[in-house]
Amino acid sequence: MNTVSPSSAPASAPGQAAPGQTTSGQVWAHVGQPFAPRSYDVVVLGAGRMGSAFAFYLRGLAPHLSLLLLEEGGLPNEDGATLLAPGVWTARGVPENRKAEADWTREQLETAFGDISFQARPLIELFAEDGPERTPAAEALAPHPDALAMVDVTALPFAHTDAGAATYRPGALALAAAQMAVKSGADLMLNARAHAVSAGEVVIERLSVTNTHQIVVHETHRLRAGTLVLALGADGPHAAEHDLGVHTTHARAYRQTPRLNVPSTDDTPTLRAAGLTLRPQNGGFTLIPAVHHRDPHGYVPTGGHLTGVPTGLRRETLEDLVALMDALPPLGTEALGLGRSISDIPGAWLALPGGRADGLPLHQTLTDGVHLLLGGPHADTLGLAVTYDLAAAVAGVEERPWENAPV
Amino acid sequence: MNTVSPSSAPASAPGQAAPGQTTSGQVWAHVGQPFAPRSYDVVVLGAGRMGSAFAFYLRGLAPHLSLLLLEEGGLPNEDGATLLAPGVWTARGVPENRKAEADWTREQLETAFGDISFQARPLIELFAEDGPERTPAAEALAPHPDALAMVDVTALPFAHTDAGAATYRPGALALAAAQMAVKSGADLMLNARAHAVSAGEVVIERLSVTNTHQIVVHETHRLRAGTLVLALGADGPHAAEHDLGVHTTHARAYRQTPRLNVPSTDDTPTLRAAGLTLRPQNGGFTLIPAVHHRDPHGYVPTGGHLTGVPTGLRRETLEDLVALMDALPPLGTEALGLGRSISDIPGAWLALPGGRADGLPLHQTLTDGVHLLLGGPHADTLGLAVTYDLAAAVAGVEERPWENAPV
């Protein structure tokens, strides 16, 4: 159970501002704040970065549409994928026809959300074989002695450098976007589990915590919504099917992000090898393992074993790291936090749009007036453009800012 | 708990044959038959088709090497992959440099193991798009009205026909190979769980069943083996790591083979579309779904849901079948046996050599004198050649029969 940060707007009565001024929306952070159900033009389920950014953009594009943003946890949800997302913007892997959206997303990350720890930081991808646009790894890493020291450049002698890459904090983005949405008139309810009952109707369960730390439903409301947006991350496709009977092709995978305690600074580049991303963070590295494919329905994340010793890392990730230990020697040391059980390693379910490990963020109409909004593995780079695109569609706005980019 | 079929050789004392004649080996089918441990030149763990064929070939190539074949269940093991293998020989998907082995395997299947229901039967693969060696599906299916009636040729208008394909029963192959191995002098113990303790040493637990149907260890033996062969199917890589500390790259996947109750005859071709194989069997069809990738460590097979109704088919397979329902209309009818829980649908763990869904059968030296023998998705087509290759290597024989094939 989380509460909104103190900087958020308190619950307040609507209509306090003078005519012409923007009125802040209401915030219900806990069940002590009474809620009188009303209809909304738009209800958004999920205040991760996708749902929050959608709410923010929609308030800007269509201030006449009333909007309620619902979140089961706090800002951001501790169990969601937003908080553990790498926060690495890179043009690598973006199809040519989506580059303008990626560039626009980068500009938004840099300028539109205040301090979200945005930082230009090259991404150096390392390879065993030569290929187009690759340079000797020793040369690419030479300006970064700390990174060079982590790599056996005889095992990974080639490098591709994305000099335009950047890092930021997706959790800070979600929080800022939600706060800005509220400031521009969106209502926000935290600790509220919501289900679409049908197109146009939502049931909200307001949650509270008992003395014995059990989460219970305090009260239930039913309200009408002209437009519904499911921004529930990896849970979205399940909700679409379970609540609305709409089957999709999307899937999910459980991704763990273990810690590598090798020193890093603001100048350390992000490294990548064989799909593993080493993201400098908090003076060390967060490892973002490759997602090779979906996890099957019914899979319960399970720790692995390394030469008989239990670890908190799942077996498949462990195998990938073991295969890289020669090329990236720190992975073979105690600097790698393996944990002892699954709960020792941060991890979250990641949506895989289209069931693909390389699926791009998307929105999709599930049924009249109900949209699914999915981030997934490339949400860092394209998520904001996709949320804007849906917001513009809901607002009835034709223009997309990235289409006006100078050639 | 299974017992050997009545046609198998009974437990008998060794050395009954006259000098120069081949002596049948001993068979211990149950714990009532006393076993006096002795050393063997070769001990094979697992009497599926790979282990049994290996034993058969090795007896032929090196009759001077004493051999013990151990099997945890019966012949074949009810929980193993052999019994549920499709039994479809096809040159499709076989790399050019392995074609000679595939052809040799086909010849062996046809001639070397007696009646294993071997039958020449074309494999007609259907496609939505045109491509090399493809013909109109309506033409390819015209000689087979029963198959034509199952396909919407507007959805799958193109076909590739492998006229040289064949079907057989892998379970019958395993049984025949084990019986022939025994007849040529191999010893065989059923209902015996075995572990490699180290290179050269095996612990055998002889299993029996209590009045309350619990499987218990009746007695334990330890014996020496010059050469050890792990032919444990999908359990082999785990045994290699757990018992011998040797990490491999192999993985496994749980494959279910549901029934499609549409009539078939001996003349019905095998069909394939989008990785799904429809194998005519017992007057209907057995469906062999595509294996897209490994299942994660810790995965417990789980049934799925179809529009809210529980099914015994796992979710991923269900999705694949739903996607094919328009192109193969019988999949959308009650002819498809969906079951209600996982136990309703036959399924087994399939080894994925090299962790790949298209991995070819292989053998691999784990440590001095210990070999891993893996079948996997292409065992129907290449398994016998790979078992022969290992048998020849153990026997010290240089020649491979497929290398003498006329050009």
mmCIF file of N, CA, C and O in Angstrom, chain B residues 194-266:
data_model
loop_
_atom_site.group_PDB
_atom_site.id
_atom_site.type_symbol
_atom_site.label_atom_id
_atom_site.label_comp_id
_atom_site.label_asym_id
_atom_site.label_seq_id
_atom_site.Cartn_x
_atom_site.Cartn_y
_atom_site.Cartn_z
ATOM 1 N N ALA B 194 17.999 -44.802 -11.853
ATOM 2 C CA ALA B 194 19.464 -44.842 -11.765
ATOM 3 C C ALA B 194 20.052 -43.441 -11.789
ATOM 4 O O ALA B 194 19.516 -42.540 -12.418
ATOM 5 N N HIS B 195 21.143 -43.271 -11.063
ATOM 6 C CA HIS B 195 21.890 -42.015 -11.060
ATOM 7 C C HIS B 195 23.359 -42.306 -11.293
ATOM 8 O O HIS B 195 23.890 -43.237 -10.702
ATOM 9 N N ALA B 196 23.980 -41.493 -12.113
ATOM 10 C CA ALA B 196 25.429 -41.523 -12.182
ATOM 11 C C ALA B 196 25.944 -40.887 -10.896
ATOM 12 O O ALA B 196 25.509 -39.803 -10.527
ATOM 13 N N VAL B 197 26.827 -41.587 -10.199
ATOM 14 C CA VAL B 197 27.410 -41.006 -8.987
ATOM 15 C C VAL B 197 28.655 -40.227 -9.386
ATOM 16 O O VAL B 197 28.941 -39.162 -8.877
ATOM 17 N N SER B 198 29.388 -40.803 -10.312
ATOM 18 C CA SER B 198 30.572 -40.177 -10.864
ATOM 19 C C SER B 198 30.828 -40.916 -12.157
ATOM 20 O O SER B 198 30.109 -41.856 -12.491
ATOM 21 N N ALA B 199 31.811 -40.461 -12.918
ATOM 22 C CA ALA B 199 32.195 -41.232 -14.097
ATOM 23 C C ALA B 199 32.548 -42.629 -13.607
ATOM 24 O O ALA B 199 33.345 -42.791 -12.686
ATOM 25 N N GLY B 200 31.914 -43.632 -14.177
ATOM 26 C CA GLY B 200 32.291 -45.004 -13.826
ATOM 27 C C GLY B 200 31.483 -45.620 -12.717
ATOM 28 O O GLY B 200 31.702 -46.790 -12.374
ATOM 29 N N GLU B 201 30.539 -44.884 -12.131
ATOM 30 C CA GLU B 201 29.777 -45.478 -11.033
ATOM 31 C C GLU B 201 28.308 -45.065 -11.094
ATOM 32 O O GLU B 201 28.005 -43.898 -11.335
ATOM 33 N N VAL B 202 27.445 -46.062 -10.864
ATOM 34 C CA VAL B 202 26.012 -45.832 -10.964
ATOM 35 C C VAL B 202 25.329 -46.378 -9.723
ATOM 36 O O VAL B 202 25.700 -47.446 -9.226
ATOM 37 N N VAL B 203 24.350 -45.639 -9.215
ATOM 38 C CA VAL B 203 23.501 -46.165 -8.153
ATOM 39 C C VAL B 203 22.135 -46.481 -8.752
ATOM 40 O O VAL B 203 21.561 -45.664 -9.481
ATOM 41 N N ILE B 204 21.653 -47.681 -8.452
ATOM 42 C CA ILE B 204 20.370 -48.136 -8.980
ATOM 43 C C ILE B 204 19.394 -48.324 -7.830
ATOM 44 O O ILE B 204 19.704 -49.007 -6.854
ATOM 45 N N GLU B 205 18.231 -47.712 -7.956
ATOM 46 C CA GLU B 205 17.160 -47.931 -6.989
ATOM 47 C C GLU B 205 16.072 -48.767 -7.667
ATOM 48 O O GLU B 205 15.442 -48.297 -8.621
ATOM 49 N N ARG B 206 15.874 -49.959 -7.173
ATOM 50 C CA ARG B 206 14.815 -50.794 -7.755
ATOM 51 C C ARG B 206 13.496 -50.400 -7.096
ATOM 52 O O ARG B 206 13.372 -50.380 -5.879
ATOM 53 N N LEU B 207 12.502 -50.109 -7.924
ATOM 54 C CA LEU B 207 11.241 -49.555 -7.427
ATOM 55 C C LEU B 207 10.153 -50.625 -7.382
ATOM 56 O O LEU B 207 10.088 -51.497 -8.238
ATOM 57 N N SER B 208 9.304 -50.508 -6.372
ATOM 58 C CA SER B 208 8.096 -51.343 -6.367
ATOM 59 C C SER B 208 6.925 -50.487 -5.911
ATOM 60 O O SER B 208 7.100 -49.342 -5.492
ATOM 61 N N VAL B 209 5.753 -51.056 -6.011
ATOM 62 C CA VAL B 209 4.528 -50.308 -5.721
ATOM 63 C C VAL B 209 3.867 -50.925 -4.497
ATOM 64 O O VAL B 209 3.725 -52.144 -4.400
ATOM 65 N N THR B 210 3.460 -50.064 -3.559
ATOM 66 C CA THR B 210 2.791 -50.568 -2.357
ATOM 67 C C THR B 210 1.314 -50.809 -2.641
ATOM 68 O O THR B 210 0.806 -50.456 -3.698
ATOM 69 N N ASN B 211 0.622 -51.416 -1.640
ATOM 70 C CA ASN B 211 -0.824 -51.637 -1.764
ATOM 71 C C ASN B 211 -1.567 -50.331 -2.001
ATOM 72 O O ASN B 211 -2.644 -50.317 -2.583
ATOM 73 N N THR B 212 -1.008 -49.236 -1.522
ATOM 74 C CA THR B 212 -1.687 -47.944 -1.668
ATOM 75 C C THR B 212 -1.132 -47.163 -2.869
ATOM 76 O O THR B 212 -1.248 -45.949 -2.938
ATOM 77 N N HIS B 213 -0.518 -47.888 -3.803
ATOM 78 C CA HIS B 213 -0.069 -47.314 -5.083
ATOM 79 C C HIS B 213 1.039 -46.281 -4.934
ATOM 80 O O HIS B 213 1.173 -45.396 -5.766
ATOM 81 N N GLN B 214 1.774 -46.371 -3.855
ATOM 82 C CA GLN B 214 2.950 -45.505 -3.736
ATOM 83 C C GLN B 214 4.170 -46.210 -4.317
ATOM 84 O O GLN B 214 4.345 -47.418 -4.118
ATOM 85 N N ILE B 215 4.993 -45.440 -4.999
ATOM 86 C CA ILE B 215 6.235 -46.018 -5.530
ATOM 87 C C ILE B 215 7.312 -45.884 -4.458
ATOM 88 O O ILE B 215 7.545 -44.789 -3.945
ATOM 89 N N VAL B 216 7.913 -47.014 -4.096
ATOM 90 C CA VAL B 216 8.931 -46.996 -3.051
ATOM 91 C C VAL B 216 10.198 -47.684 -3.568
ATOM 92 O O VAL B 216 10.158 -48.469 -4.506
ATOM 93 N N VAL B 217 11.309 -47.336 -2.923
ATOM 94 C CA VAL B 217 12.577 -47.974 -3.287
ATOM 95 C C VAL B 217 12.669 -49.292 -2.532
ATOM 96 O O VAL B 217 12.653 -49.327 -1.301
ATOM 97 N N HIS B 218 12.757 -50.385 -3.278
ATOM 98 C CA HIS B 218 12.813 -51.712 -2.676
ATOM 99 C C HIS B 218 14.241 -52.056 -2.259
ATOM 100 O O HIS B 218 14.482 -52.565 -1.168
ATOM 101 N N GLU B 219 15.191 -51.765 -3.138
ATOM 102 C CA GLU B 219 16.597 -52.023 -2.800
ATOM 103 C C GLU B 219 17.487 -51.141 -3.657
ATOM 104 O O GLU B 219 17.083 -50.670 -4.716
ATOM 105 N N THR B 220 18.683 -50.916 -3.135
ATOM 106 C CA THR B 220 19.626 -50.038 -3.823
ATOM 107 C C THR B 220 20.911 -50.801 -4.121
ATOM 108 O O THR B 220 21.390 -51.561 -3.281
ATOM 109 N N HIS B 221 21.420 -50.609 -5.315
ATOM 110 C CA HIS B 221 22.685 -51.243 -5.695
ATOM 111 C C HIS B 221 23.636 -50.185 -6.218
ATOM 112 O O HIS B 221 23.216 -49.169 -6.760
ATOM 113 N N ARG B 222 24.899 -50.466 -6.081
ATOM 114 C CA ARG B 222 25.932 -49.589 -6.620
ATOM 115 C C ARG B 222 26.793 -50.456 -7.533
ATOM 116 O O ARG B 222 27.233 -51.520 -7.124
ATOM 117 N N LEU B 223 27.006 -50.013 -8.750
ATOM 118 C CA LEU B 223 27.863 -50.829 -9.618
ATOM 119 C C LEU B 223 28.750 -49.957 -10.503
ATOM 120 O O LEU B 223 28.495 -48.780 -10.711
ATOM 121 N N ARG B 224 29.800 -50.595 -11.001
ATOM 122 C CA ARG B 224 30.777 -49.880 -11.830
ATOM 123 C C ARG B 224 30.426 -50.033 -13.304
ATOM 124 O O ARG B 224 29.898 -51.054 -13.740
ATOM 125 N N ALA B 225 30.698 -48.995 -14.056
ATOM 126 C CA ALA B 225 30.427 -49.010 -15.495
ATOM 127 C C ALA B 225 31.592 -48.330 -16.190
ATOM 128 O O ALA B 225 31.971 -47.222 -15.819
ATOM 129 N N GLY B 226 32.154 -48.995 -17.188
ATOM 130 C CA GLY B 226 33.261 -48.393 -17.934
ATOM 131 C C GLY B 226 32.800 -47.146 -18.670
ATOM 132 O O GLY B 226 33.445 -46.106 -18.643
ATOM 133 N N THR B 227 31.654 -47.281 -19.313
ATOM 134 C CA THR B 227 31.075 -46.164 -20.060
ATOM 135 C C THR B 227 29.634 -45.984 -19.617
ATOM 136 O O THR B 227 28.913 -46.956 -19.422
ATOM 137 N N LEU B 228 29.238 -44.730 -19.450
ATOM 138 C CA LEU B 228 27.874 -44.409 -19.042
ATOM 139 C C LEU B 228 27.203 -43.591 -20.130
ATOM 140 O O LEU B 228 27.798 -42.644 -20.637
ATOM 141 N N VAL B 229 25.971 -43.959 -20.466
ATOM 142 C CA VAL B 229 25.217 -43.175 -21.442
ATOM 143 C C VAL B 229 23.932 -42.683 -20.794
ATOM 144 O O VAL B 229 23.112 -43.483 -20.325
ATOM 145 N N LEU B 230 23.777 -41.370 -20.723
ATOM 146 C CA LEU B 230 22.547 -40.775 -20.183
ATOM 147 C C LEU B 230 21.583 -40.551 -21.341
ATOM 148 O O LEU B 230 21.770 -39.635 -22.141
ATOM 149 N N ALA B 231 20.572 -41.416 -21.411
ATOM 150 C CA ALA B 231 19.568 -41.295 -22.479
ATOM 151 C C ALA B 231 18.216 -41.069 -21.806
ATOM 152 O O ALA B 231 17.274 -41.817 -21.980
ATOM 153 N N LEU B 232 18.167 -39.998 -21.022
ATOM 154 C CA LEU B 232 17.020 -39.748 -20.147
ATOM 155 C C LEU B 232 16.065 -38.710 -20.722
ATOM 156 O O LEU B 232 15.241 -38.151 -20.008
ATOM 157 N N GLY B 233 16.199 -38.455 -21.997
ATOM 158 C CA GLY B 233 15.302 -37.484 -22.625
ATOM 159 C C GLY B 233 15.465 -36.112 -22.008
ATOM 160 O O GLY B 233 16.593 -35.669 -21.743
ATOM 161 N N ALA B 234 14.342 -35.459 -21.755
ATOM 162 C CA ALA B 234 14.370 -34.089 -21.228
ATOM 163 C C ALA B 234 14.999 -34.019 -19.839
ATOM 164 O O ALA B 234 15.404 -32.948 -19.397
ATOM 165 N N ASP B 235 15.088 -35.164 -19.133
ATOM 166 C CA ASP B 235 15.712 -35.169 -17.804
ATOM 167 C C ASP B 235 17.231 -35.284 -17.883
ATOM 168 O O ASP B 235 17.916 -35.106 -16.863
ATOM 169 N N GLY B 236 17.748 -35.600 -19.059
ATOM 170 C CA GLY B 236 19.182 -35.835 -19.192
ATOM 171 C C GLY B 236 20.046 -34.649 -18.786
ATOM 172 O O GLY B 236 20.959 -34.799 -17.971
ATOM 173 N N PRO B 237 19.763 -33.462 -19.326
ATOM 174 C CA PRO B 237 20.599 -32.304 -18.963
ATOM 175 C C PRO B 237 20.577 -32.010 -17.458
ATOM 176 O O PRO B 237 21.594 -31.647 -16.877
ATOM 177 N N HIS B 238 19.399 -32.183 -16.832
ATOM 178 C CA HIS B 238 19.328 -31.974 -15.381
ATOM 179 C C HIS B 238 20.195 -33.000 -14.655
ATOM 180 O O HIS B 238 20.920 -32.660 -13.712
ATOM 181 N N ALA B 239 20.125 -34.270 -15.090
ATOM 182 C CA ALA B 239 20.944 -35.316 -14.464
ATOM 183 C C ALA B 239 22.428 -35.003 -14.637
ATOM 184 O O ALA B 239 23.223 -35.180 -13.714
ATOM 185 N N ALA B 240 22.801 -34.514 -15.820
ATOM 186 C CA ALA B 240 24.209 -34.169 -16.067
ATOM 187 C C ALA B 240 24.684 -33.123 -15.071
ATOM 188 O O ALA B 240 25.784 -33.210 -14.523
ATOM 189 N N GLU B 241 23.829 -32.152 -14.817
ATOM 190 C CA GLU B 241 24.226 -31.064 -13.923
ATOM 191 C C GLU B 241 24.139 -31.499 -12.465
ATOM 192 O O GLU B 241 25.041 -31.236 -11.669
ATOM 193 N N HIS B 242 23.038 -32.168 -12.117
ATOM 194 C CA HIS B 242 22.810 -32.505 -10.717
ATOM 195 C C HIS B 242 23.740 -33.620 -10.245
ATOM 196 O O HIS B 242 24.310 -33.558 -9.156
ATOM 197 N N ASP B 243 23.898 -34.662 -11.076
ATOM 198 C CA ASP B 243 24.674 -35.827 -10.644
ATOM 199 C C ASP B 243 26.163 -35.672 -10.927
ATOM 200 O O ASP B 243 26.998 -36.206 -10.201
ATOM 201 N N LEU B 244 26.491 -34.959 -12.014
ATOM 202 C CA LEU B 244 27.895 -34.894 -12.429
ATOM 203 C C LEU B 244 28.471 -33.480 -12.389
ATOM 204 O O LEU B 244 29.660 -33.286 -12.625
ATOM 205 N N GLY B 245 27.627 -32.500 -12.104
ATOM 206 C CA GLY B 245 28.119 -31.117 -12.029
ATOM 207 C C GLY B 245 28.506 -30.538 -13.378
ATOM 208 O O GLY B 245 29.260 -29.571 -13.446
ATOM 209 N N VAL B 246 27.982 -31.106 -14.459
ATOM 210 C CA VAL B 246 28.312 -30.602 -15.791
ATOM 211 C C VAL B 246 27.142 -29.769 -16.316
ATOM 212 O O VAL B 246 26.040 -30.280 -16.535
ATOM 213 N N HIS B 247 27.397 -28.500 -16.526
ATOM 214 C CA HIS B 247 26.368 -27.598 -17.033
ATOM 215 C C HIS B 247 26.318 -27.688 -18.549
ATOM 216 O O HIS B 247 27.341 -27.675 -19.223
ATOM 217 N N THR B 248 25.111 -27.800 -19.091
ATOM 218 C CA THR B 248 24.945 -27.836 -20.546
ATOM 219 C C THR B 248 24.042 -26.680 -20.978
ATOM 220 O O THR B 248 23.478 -25.978 -20.139
ATOM 221 N N THR B 249 23.917 -26.514 -22.287
ATOM 222 C CA THR B 249 23.061 -25.443 -22.808
ATOM 223 C C THR B 249 21.669 -25.961 -23.178
ATOM 224 O O THR B 249 20.866 -25.209 -23.722
ATOM 225 N N HIS B 250 21.397 -27.228 -22.892
ATOM 226 C CA HIS B 250 20.131 -27.807 -23.328
ATOM 227 C C HIS B 250 18.968 -27.350 -22.452
ATOM 228 O O HIS B 250 19.162 -26.933 -21.322
ATOM 229 N N ALA B 251 17.778 -27.443 -22.995
ATOM 230 C CA ALA B 251 16.587 -27.019 -22.258
ATOM 231 C C ALA B 251 15.465 -27.996 -22.562
ATOM 232 O O ALA B 251 15.695 -29.062 -23.146
ATOM 233 N N ARG B 252 14.257 -27.642 -22.136
ATOM 234 C CA ARG B 252 13.133 -28.533 -22.376
ATOM 235 C C ARG B 252 11.842 -27.737 -22.516
ATOM 236 O O ARG B 252 11.756 -26.576 -22.120
ATOM 237 N N ALA B 253 10.851 -28.386 -23.076
ATOM 238 C CA ALA B 253 9.535 -27.763 -23.234
ATOM 239 C C ALA B 253 8.480 -28.846 -23.032
ATOM 240 O O ALA B 253 8.705 -30.018 -23.351
ATOM 241 N N TYR B 254 7.343 -28.433 -22.506
ATOM 242 C CA TYR B 254 6.251 -29.381 -22.301
ATOM 243 C C TYR B 254 5.335 -29.336 -23.512
ATOM 244 O O TYR B 254 4.757 -28.295 -23.816
ATOM 245 N N ARG B 255 5.231 -30.446 -24.208
ATOM 246 C CA ARG B 255 4.415 -30.496 -25.419
ATOM 247 C C ARG B 255 3.226 -31.422 -25.210
ATOM 248 O O ARG B 255 3.386 -32.582 -24.828
ATOM 249 N N GLN B 256 2.052 -30.895 -25.485
ATOM 250 C CA GLN B 256 0.834 -31.694 -25.397
ATOM 251 C C GLN B 256 0.420 -32.134 -26.791
ATOM 252 O O GLN B 256 0.623 -31.412 -27.763
ATOM 253 N N THR B 257 -0.175 -33.298 -26.886
ATOM 254 C CA THR B 257 -0.606 -33.817 -28.187
ATOM 255 C C THR B 257 -2.089 -34.165 -28.117
ATOM 256 O O THR B 257 -2.463 -35.320 -27.913
ATOM 257 N N PRO B 258 -2.940 -33.129 -28.306
ATOM 258 C CA PRO B 258 -4.383 -33.375 -28.225
ATOM 259 C C PRO B 258 -4.878 -34.168 -29.433
ATOM 260 O O PRO B 258 -4.193 -34.299 -30.442
ATOM 261 N N ARG B 259 -6.071 -34.662 -29.298
ATOM 262 C CA ARG B 259 -6.689 -35.508 -30.312
ATOM 263 C C ARG B 259 -7.654 -34.672 -31.148
ATOM 264 O O ARG B 259 -8.354 -33.803 -30.616
ATOM 265 N N LEU B 260 -7.678 -34.916 -32.449
ATOM 266 C CA LEU B 260 -8.683 -34.310 -33.330
ATOM 267 C C LEU B 260 -9.482 -35.457 -33.937
ATOM 268 O O LEU B 260 -8.960 -36.232 -34.756
ATOM 269 N N ASN B 261 -10.733 -35.556 -33.540
ATOM 270 C CA ASN B 261 -11.538 -36.707 -33.948
ATOM 271 C C ASN B 261 -12.219 -36.486 -35.298
ATOM 272 O O ASN B 261 -13.436 -36.408 -35.406
ATOM 273 N N VAL B 262 -11.391 -36.381 -36.313
ATOM 274 C CA VAL B 262 -11.842 -36.330 -37.699
ATOM 275 C C VAL B 262 -11.298 -37.610 -38.335
ATOM 276 O O VAL B 262 -10.129 -37.942 -38.116
ATOM 277 N N PRO B 263 -12.130 -38.335 -39.114
ATOM 278 C CA PRO B 263 -11.685 -39.648 -39.600
ATOM 279 C C PRO B 263 -10.425 -39.579 -40.470
ATOM 280 O O PRO B 263 -10.255 -38.655 -41.268
ATOM 281 N N SER B 264 -9.553 -40.551 -40.315
ATOM 282 C CA SER B 264 -8.374 -40.685 -41.168
ATOM 283 C C SER B 264 -8.202 -42.156 -41.520
ATOM 284 O O SER B 264 -8.715 -43.033 -40.816
ATOM 285 N N THR B 265 -7.492 -42.394 -42.608
ATOM 286 C CA THR B 265 -7.186 -43.772 -43.006
ATOM 287 C C THR B 265 -5.682 -43.899 -43.200
ATOM 288 O O THR B 265 -4.936 -42.921 -43.005
ATOM 289 N N ASP B 266 -5.250 -45.086 -43.632
ATOM 290 C CA ASP B 266 -3.830 -45.281 -43.912
ATOM 291 C C ASP B 266 -3.365 -44.433 -45.086
ATOM 292 O O ASP B 266 -2.172 -44.197 -45.253
#
